[in-house]
PDB file of C-alpha atoms in Angstrom:
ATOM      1  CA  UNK A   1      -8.293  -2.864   4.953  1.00 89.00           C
ATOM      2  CA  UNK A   2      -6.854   0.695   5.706  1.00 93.00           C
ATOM      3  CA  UNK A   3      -9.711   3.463   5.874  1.00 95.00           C
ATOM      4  CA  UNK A   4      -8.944   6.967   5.823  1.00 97.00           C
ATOM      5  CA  UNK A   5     -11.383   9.557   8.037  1.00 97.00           C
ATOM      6  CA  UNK A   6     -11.560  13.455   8.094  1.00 97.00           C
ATOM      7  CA  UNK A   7     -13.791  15.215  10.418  1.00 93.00           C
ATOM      8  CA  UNK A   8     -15.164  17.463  10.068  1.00 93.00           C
ATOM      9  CA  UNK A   9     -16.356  17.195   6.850  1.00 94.00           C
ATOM     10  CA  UNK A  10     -17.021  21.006   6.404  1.00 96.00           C
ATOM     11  CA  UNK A  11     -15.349  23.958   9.052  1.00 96.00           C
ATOM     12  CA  UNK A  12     -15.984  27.976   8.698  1.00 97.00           C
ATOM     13  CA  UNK A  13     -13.324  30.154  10.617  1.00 96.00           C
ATOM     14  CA  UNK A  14     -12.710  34.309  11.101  1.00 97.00           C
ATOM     15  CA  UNK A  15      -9.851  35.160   9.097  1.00 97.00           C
ATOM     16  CA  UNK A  16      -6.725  35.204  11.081  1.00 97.00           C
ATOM     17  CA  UNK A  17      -7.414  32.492  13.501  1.00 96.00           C
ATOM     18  CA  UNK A  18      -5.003  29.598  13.453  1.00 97.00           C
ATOM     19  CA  UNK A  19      -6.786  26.027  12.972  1.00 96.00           C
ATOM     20  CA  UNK A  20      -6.162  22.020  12.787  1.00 97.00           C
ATOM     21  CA  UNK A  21      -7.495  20.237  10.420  1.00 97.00           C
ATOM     22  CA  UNK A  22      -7.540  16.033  11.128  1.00 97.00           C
ATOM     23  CA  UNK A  23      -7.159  12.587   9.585  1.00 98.00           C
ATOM     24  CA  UNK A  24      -7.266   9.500  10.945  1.00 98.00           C
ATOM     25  CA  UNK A  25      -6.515   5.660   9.515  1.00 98.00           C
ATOM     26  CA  UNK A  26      -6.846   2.491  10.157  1.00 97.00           C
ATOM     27  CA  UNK A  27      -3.973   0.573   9.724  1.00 95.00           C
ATOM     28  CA  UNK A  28      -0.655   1.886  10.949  1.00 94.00           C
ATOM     29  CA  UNK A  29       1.961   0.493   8.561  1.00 93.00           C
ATOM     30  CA  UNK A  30       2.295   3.264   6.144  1.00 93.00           C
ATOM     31  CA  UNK A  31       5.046   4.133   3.742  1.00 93.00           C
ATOM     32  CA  UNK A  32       3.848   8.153   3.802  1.00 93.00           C
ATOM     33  CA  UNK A  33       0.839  10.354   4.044  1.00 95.00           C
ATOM     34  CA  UNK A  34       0.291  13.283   1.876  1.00 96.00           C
ATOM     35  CA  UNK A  35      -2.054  16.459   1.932  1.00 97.00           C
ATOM     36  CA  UNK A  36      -3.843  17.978  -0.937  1.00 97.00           C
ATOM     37  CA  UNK A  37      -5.703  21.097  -1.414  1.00 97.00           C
ATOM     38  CA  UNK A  38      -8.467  21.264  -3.980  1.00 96.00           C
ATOM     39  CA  UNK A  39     -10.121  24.375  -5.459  1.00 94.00           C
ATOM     40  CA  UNK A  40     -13.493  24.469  -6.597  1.00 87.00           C
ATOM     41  CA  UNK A  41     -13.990  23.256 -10.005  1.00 80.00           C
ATOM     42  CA  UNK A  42     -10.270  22.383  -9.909  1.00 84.00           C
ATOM     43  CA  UNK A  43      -7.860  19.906  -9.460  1.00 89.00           C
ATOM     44  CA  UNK A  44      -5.883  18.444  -6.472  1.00 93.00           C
ATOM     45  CA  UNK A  45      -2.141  20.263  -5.287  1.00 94.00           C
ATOM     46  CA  UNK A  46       0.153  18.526  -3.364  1.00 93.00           C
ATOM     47  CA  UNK A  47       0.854  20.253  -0.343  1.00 96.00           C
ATOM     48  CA  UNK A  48       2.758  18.103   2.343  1.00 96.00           C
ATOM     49  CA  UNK A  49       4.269  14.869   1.883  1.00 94.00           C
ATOM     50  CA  UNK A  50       5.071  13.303   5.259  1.00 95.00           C
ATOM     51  CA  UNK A  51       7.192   9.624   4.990  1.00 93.00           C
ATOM     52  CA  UNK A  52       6.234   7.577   7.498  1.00 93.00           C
ATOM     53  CA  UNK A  53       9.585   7.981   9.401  1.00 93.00           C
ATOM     54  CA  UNK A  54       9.276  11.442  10.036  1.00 95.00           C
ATOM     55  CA  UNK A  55       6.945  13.698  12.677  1.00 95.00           C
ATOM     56  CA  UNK A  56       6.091  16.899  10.693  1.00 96.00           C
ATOM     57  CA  UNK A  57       6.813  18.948   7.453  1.00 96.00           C
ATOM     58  CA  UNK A  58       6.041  22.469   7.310  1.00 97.00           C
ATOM     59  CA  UNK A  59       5.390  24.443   4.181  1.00 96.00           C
ATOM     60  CA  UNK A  60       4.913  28.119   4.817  1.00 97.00           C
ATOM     61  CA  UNK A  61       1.896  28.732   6.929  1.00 97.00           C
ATOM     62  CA  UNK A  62       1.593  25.333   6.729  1.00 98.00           C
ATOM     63  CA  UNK A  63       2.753  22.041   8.797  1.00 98.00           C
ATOM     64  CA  UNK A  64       1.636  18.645   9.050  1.00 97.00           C
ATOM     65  CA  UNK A  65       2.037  16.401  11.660  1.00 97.00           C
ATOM     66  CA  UNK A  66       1.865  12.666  11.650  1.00 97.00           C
ATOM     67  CA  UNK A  67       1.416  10.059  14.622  1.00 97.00           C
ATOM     68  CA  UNK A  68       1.690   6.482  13.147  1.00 94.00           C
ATOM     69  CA  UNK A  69       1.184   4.764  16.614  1.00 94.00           C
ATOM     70  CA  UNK A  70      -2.524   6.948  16.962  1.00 96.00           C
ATOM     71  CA  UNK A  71      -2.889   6.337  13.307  1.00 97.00           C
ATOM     72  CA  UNK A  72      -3.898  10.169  13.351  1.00 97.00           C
ATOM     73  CA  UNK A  73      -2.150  13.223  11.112  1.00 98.00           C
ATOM     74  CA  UNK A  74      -2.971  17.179  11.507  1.00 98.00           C
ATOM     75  CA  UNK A  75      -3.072  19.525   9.032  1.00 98.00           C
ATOM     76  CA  UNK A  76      -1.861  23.093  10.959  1.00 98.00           C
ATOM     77  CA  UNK A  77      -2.501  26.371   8.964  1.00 98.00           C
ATOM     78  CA  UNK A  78      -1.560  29.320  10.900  1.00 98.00           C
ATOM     79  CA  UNK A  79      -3.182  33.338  10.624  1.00 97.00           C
ATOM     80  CA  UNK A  80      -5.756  31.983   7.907  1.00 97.00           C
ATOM     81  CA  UNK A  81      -6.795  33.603   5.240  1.00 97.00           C
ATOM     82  CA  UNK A  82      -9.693  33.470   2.656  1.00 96.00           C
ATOM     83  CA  UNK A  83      -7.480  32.620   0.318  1.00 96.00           C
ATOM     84  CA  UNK A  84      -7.099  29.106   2.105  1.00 97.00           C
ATOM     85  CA  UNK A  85     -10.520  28.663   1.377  1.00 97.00           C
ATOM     86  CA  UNK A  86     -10.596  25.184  -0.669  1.00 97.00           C
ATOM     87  CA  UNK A  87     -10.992  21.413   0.272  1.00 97.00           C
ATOM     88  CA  UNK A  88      -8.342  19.914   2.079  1.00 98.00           C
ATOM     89  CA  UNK A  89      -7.832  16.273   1.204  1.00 97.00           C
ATOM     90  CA  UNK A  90      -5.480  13.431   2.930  1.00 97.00           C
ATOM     91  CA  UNK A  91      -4.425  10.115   1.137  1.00 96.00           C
ATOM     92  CA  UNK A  92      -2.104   7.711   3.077  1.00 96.00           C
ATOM     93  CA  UNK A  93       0.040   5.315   0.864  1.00 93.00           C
ATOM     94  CA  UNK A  94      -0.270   1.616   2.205  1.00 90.00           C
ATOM     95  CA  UNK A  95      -0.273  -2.010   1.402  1.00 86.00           C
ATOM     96  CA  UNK A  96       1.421  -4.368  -0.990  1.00 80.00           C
ATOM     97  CA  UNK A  97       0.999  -2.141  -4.180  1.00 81.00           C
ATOM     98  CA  UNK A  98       1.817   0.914  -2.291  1.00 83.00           C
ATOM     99  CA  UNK A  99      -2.042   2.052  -2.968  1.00 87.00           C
ATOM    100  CA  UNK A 100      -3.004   5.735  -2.140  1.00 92.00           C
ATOM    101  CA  UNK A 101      -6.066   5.600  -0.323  1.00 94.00           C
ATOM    102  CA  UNK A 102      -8.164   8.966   0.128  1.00 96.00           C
ATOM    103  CA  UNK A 103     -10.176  10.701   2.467  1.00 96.00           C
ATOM    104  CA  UNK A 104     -13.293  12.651   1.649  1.00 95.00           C
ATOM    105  CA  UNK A 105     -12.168  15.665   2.163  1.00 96.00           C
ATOM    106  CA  UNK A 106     -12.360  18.969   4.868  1.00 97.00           C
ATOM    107  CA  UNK A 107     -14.269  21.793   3.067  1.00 96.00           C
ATOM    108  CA  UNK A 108     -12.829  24.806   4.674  1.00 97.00           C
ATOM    109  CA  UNK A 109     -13.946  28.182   4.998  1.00 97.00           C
ATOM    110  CA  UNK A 110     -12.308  31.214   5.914  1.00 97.00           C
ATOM    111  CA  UNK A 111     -14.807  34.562   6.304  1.00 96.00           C
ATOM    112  CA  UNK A 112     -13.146  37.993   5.771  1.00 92.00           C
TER     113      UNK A 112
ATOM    114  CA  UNK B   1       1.527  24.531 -22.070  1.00 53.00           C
ATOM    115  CA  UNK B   2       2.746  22.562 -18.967  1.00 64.00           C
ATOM    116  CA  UNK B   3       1.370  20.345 -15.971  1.00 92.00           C
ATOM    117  CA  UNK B   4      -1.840  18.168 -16.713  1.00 96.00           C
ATOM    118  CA  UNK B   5      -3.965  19.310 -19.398  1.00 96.00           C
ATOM    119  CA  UNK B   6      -8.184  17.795 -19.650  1.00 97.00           C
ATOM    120  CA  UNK B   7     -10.570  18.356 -22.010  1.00 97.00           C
ATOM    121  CA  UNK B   8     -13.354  18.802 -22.239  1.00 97.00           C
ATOM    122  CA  UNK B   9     -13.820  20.752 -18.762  1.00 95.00           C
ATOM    123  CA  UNK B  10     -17.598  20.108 -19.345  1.00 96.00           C
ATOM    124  CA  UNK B  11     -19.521  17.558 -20.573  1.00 96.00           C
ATOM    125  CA  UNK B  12     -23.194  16.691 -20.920  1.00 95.00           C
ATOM    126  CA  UNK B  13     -24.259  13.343 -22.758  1.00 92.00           C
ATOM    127  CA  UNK B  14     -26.951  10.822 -22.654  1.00 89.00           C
ATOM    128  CA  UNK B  15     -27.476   7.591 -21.664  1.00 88.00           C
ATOM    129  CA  UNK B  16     -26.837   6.565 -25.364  1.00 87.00           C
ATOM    130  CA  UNK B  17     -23.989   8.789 -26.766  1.00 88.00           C
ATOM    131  CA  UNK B  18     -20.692   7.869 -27.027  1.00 93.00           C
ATOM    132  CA  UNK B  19     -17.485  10.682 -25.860  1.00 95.00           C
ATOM    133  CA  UNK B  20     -14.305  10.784 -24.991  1.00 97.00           C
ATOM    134  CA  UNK B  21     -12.146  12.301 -22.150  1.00 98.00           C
ATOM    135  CA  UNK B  22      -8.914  13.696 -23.295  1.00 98.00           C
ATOM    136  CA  UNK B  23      -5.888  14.320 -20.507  1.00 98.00           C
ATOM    137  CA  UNK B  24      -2.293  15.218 -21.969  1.00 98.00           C
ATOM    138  CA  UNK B  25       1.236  15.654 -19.441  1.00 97.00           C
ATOM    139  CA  UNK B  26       3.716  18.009 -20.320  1.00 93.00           C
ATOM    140  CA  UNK B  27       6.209  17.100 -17.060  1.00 95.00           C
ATOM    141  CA  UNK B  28       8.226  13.596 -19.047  1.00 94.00           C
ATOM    142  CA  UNK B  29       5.718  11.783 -16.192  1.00 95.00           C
ATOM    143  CA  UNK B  30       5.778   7.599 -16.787  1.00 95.00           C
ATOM    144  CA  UNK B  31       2.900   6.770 -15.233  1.00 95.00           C
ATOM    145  CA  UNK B  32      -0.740   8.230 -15.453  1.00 96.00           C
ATOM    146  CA  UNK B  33      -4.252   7.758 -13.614  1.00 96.00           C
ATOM    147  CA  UNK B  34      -7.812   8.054 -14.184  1.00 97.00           C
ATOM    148  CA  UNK B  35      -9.730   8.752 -10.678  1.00 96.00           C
ATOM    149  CA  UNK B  36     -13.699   9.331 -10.036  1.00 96.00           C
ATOM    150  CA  UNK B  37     -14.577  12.095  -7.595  1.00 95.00           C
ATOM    151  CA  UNK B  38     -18.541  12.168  -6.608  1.00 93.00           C
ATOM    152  CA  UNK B  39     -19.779  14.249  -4.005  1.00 88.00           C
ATOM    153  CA  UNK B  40     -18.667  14.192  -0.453  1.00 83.00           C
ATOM    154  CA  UNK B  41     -17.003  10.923  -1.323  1.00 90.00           C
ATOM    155  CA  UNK B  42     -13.028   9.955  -1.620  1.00 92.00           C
ATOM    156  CA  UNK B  43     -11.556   9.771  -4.682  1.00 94.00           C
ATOM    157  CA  UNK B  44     -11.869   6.400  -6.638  1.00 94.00           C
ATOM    158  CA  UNK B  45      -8.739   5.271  -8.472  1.00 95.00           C
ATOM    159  CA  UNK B  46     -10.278   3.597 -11.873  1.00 96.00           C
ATOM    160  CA  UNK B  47      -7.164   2.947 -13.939  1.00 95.00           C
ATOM    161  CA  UNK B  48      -3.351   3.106 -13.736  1.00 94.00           C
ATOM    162  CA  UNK B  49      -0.781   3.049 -17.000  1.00 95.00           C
ATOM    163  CA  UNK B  50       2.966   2.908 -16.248  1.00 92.00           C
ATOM    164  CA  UNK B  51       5.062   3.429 -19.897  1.00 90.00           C
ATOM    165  CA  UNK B  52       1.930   3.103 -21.392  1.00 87.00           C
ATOM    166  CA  UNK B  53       0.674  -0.395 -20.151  1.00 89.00           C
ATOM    167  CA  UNK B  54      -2.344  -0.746 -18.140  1.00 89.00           C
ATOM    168  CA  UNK B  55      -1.346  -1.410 -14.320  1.00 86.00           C
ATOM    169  CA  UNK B  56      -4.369  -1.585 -12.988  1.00 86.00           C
ATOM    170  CA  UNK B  57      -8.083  -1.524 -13.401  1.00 85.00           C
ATOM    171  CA  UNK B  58     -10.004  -1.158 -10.518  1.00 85.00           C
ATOM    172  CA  UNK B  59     -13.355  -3.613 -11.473  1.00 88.00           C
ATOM    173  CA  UNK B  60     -14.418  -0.411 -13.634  1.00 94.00           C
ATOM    174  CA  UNK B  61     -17.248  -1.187 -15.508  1.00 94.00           C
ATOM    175  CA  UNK B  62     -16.934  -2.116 -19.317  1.00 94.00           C
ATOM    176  CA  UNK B  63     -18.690   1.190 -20.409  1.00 95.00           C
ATOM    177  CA  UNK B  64     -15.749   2.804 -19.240  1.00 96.00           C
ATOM    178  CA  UNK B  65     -13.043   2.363 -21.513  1.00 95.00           C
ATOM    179  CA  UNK B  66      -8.944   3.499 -21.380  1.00 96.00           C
ATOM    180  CA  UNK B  67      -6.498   4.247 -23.746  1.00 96.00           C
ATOM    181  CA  UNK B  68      -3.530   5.478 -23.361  1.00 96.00           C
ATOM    182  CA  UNK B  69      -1.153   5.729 -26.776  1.00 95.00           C
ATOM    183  CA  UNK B  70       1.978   7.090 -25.022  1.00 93.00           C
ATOM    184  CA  UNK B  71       2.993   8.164 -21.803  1.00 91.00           C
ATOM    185  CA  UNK B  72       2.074  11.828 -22.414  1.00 95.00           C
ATOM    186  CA  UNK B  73      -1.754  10.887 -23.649  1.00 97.00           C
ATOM    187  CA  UNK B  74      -4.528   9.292 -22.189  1.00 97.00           C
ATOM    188  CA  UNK B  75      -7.743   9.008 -23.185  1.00 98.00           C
ATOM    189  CA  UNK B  76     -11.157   7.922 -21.066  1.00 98.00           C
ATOM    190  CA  UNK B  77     -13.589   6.651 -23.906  1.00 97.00           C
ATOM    191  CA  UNK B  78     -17.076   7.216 -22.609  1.00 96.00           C
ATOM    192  CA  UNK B  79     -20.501   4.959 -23.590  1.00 93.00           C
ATOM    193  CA  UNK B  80     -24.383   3.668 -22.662  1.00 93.00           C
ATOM    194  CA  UNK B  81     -23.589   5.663 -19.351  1.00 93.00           C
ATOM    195  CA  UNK B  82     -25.448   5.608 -16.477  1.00 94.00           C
ATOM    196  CA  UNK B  83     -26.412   8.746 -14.484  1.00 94.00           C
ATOM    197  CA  UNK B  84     -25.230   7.528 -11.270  1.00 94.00           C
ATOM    198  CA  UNK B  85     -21.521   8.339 -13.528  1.00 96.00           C
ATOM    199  CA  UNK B  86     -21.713  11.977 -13.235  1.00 96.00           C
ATOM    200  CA  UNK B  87     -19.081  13.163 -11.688  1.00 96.00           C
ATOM    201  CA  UNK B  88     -15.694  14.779 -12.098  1.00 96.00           C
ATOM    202  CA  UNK B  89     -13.095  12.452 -13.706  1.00 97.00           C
ATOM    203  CA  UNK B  90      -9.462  13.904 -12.521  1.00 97.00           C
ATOM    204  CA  UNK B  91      -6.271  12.633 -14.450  1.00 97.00           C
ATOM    205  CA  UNK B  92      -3.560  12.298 -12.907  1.00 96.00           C
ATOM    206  CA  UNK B  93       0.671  11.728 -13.599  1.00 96.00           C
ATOM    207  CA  UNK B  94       3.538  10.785 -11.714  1.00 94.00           C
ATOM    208  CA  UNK B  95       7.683   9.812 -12.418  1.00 93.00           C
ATOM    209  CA  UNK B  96       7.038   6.941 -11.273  1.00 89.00           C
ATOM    210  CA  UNK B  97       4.347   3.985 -10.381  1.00 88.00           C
ATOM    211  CA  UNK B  98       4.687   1.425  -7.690  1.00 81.00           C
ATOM    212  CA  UNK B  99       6.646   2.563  -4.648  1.00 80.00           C
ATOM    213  CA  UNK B 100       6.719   5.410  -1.927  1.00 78.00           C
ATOM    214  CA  UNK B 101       9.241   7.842  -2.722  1.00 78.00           C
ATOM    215  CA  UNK B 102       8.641  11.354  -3.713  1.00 76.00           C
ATOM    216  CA  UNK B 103       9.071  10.257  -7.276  1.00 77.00           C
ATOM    217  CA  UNK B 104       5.546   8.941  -6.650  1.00 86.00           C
ATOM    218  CA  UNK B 105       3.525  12.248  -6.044  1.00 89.00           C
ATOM    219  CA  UNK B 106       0.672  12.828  -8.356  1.00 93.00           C
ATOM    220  CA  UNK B 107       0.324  15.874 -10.348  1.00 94.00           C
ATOM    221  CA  UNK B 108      -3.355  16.357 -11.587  1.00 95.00           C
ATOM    222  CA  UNK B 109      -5.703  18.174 -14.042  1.00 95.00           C
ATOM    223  CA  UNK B 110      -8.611  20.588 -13.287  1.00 94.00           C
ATOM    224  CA  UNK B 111     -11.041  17.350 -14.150  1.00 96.00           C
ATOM    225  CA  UNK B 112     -13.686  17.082 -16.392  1.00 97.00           C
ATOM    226  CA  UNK B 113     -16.898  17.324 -15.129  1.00 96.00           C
ATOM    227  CA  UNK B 114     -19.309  15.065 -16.482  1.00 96.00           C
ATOM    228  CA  UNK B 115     -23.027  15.173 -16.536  1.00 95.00           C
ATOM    229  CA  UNK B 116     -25.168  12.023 -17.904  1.00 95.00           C
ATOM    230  CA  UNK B 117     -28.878  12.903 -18.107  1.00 92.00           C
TER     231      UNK B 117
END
């Protein structure tokens, strides 16, 4: 059964400093992975979507990385800002129905 | 108006009342998705329509109820809730159901934020 980890759960950075934010699964054979980004009080945004035969998509300030083999994707955002402040989320499409299954979610923080 | 539209944002009922949860697409989307979101938890998928037909119902309780009249409506009918329910109910649409391809990616709403006392 594929199970989807983020760590840390919650992070708090200095503007301007350049971080990583992880998820890990279970189960290797995935069709893609995708990142979200969700405000509070809001709903999810797409941000990345990574198929599972590619290494990294970038977006901006933005670029995700995925490593089937390690079961393991990063979520890069370079010179932060407060305005990333939000929770980022992770869902990896897998299985015989092509289910999305989530993560709980990195609760970042940026302070001015 | 455009993207995915819920209503109400807020909602507050008790254990006996009976509501609805409203969620309209503007984006000609074919398939669309009801998901749970409690705290520090990952999202729960709780039903799927695709051209209007239900999909999929993931062993959602009876008090929760779908509907979903055409592909640009559906509705979450709510009743004899429990309060271990509160929580924010996110719809969701995509172009298509069933497979991997970009076509695939969700759009969502803001969510409706439910309450049961």
């Amino acid at each position: 059964k594929q199970e989807v980890t983020q760590i840390p759960a919650a992070l708090s950075v200095p503007e301007g400093e350049n971080l990583v934010l992880n998820c890990s699964f279970t189960d290797s054979a995935i069709y893609n992975l995708q990142w979200f980004r969700q405000d509070p009080g809001k709903g999810l945004t797409s941000l990345l979507l990574i198929q599972s035969s590619q290494r990294e998509q970038t977006s901006g300030r933005l670029n995700a990385s995925l490593d089937k083999s390690s079961g393991r994707s990063t979520l890069y955002i370079a010179a932060s800002q407060p305005g990333d402040s939000a929770t980022y989320l992770c869902a990896v499409r897998s299985g015989s129905n092509y289910q999305l299954i989530w993560g709980a979610g990195t609760k970042l923080i940026i302070k001015p | 108006e455009t993207g995915v539209t819920q209503t109400p944002r807020h909602l507050v009922m008790g254990m006996t009342n009976k509501k609805s949860l409203k969620c309209e697409q503007h984006l000609g989307h074919n398939a669309m998705y009801w998901y749970k979101q409690s705290a520090k938890k990952p999202l729960e998928l709780m039903f799927v329509y695709n051209f209007k037909e239900q999909t999929e119902n993931n062993s959602v309780p009876s008090r929760f109820s779908p509907e979903c009249p055409n592909s640009s409506h559906l509705f979450l009918h709510l009743h004899t809730l429990q309060p271990e329910d509160s929580a924010l109910y996110l719809c969701a649409s995509s172009q298509d159901y069933g497979g991997s391809s970009g076509a695939n990616v969700l759009t969502f709403g803001a969510g409706s934020r439910l309450t049961v006392l």
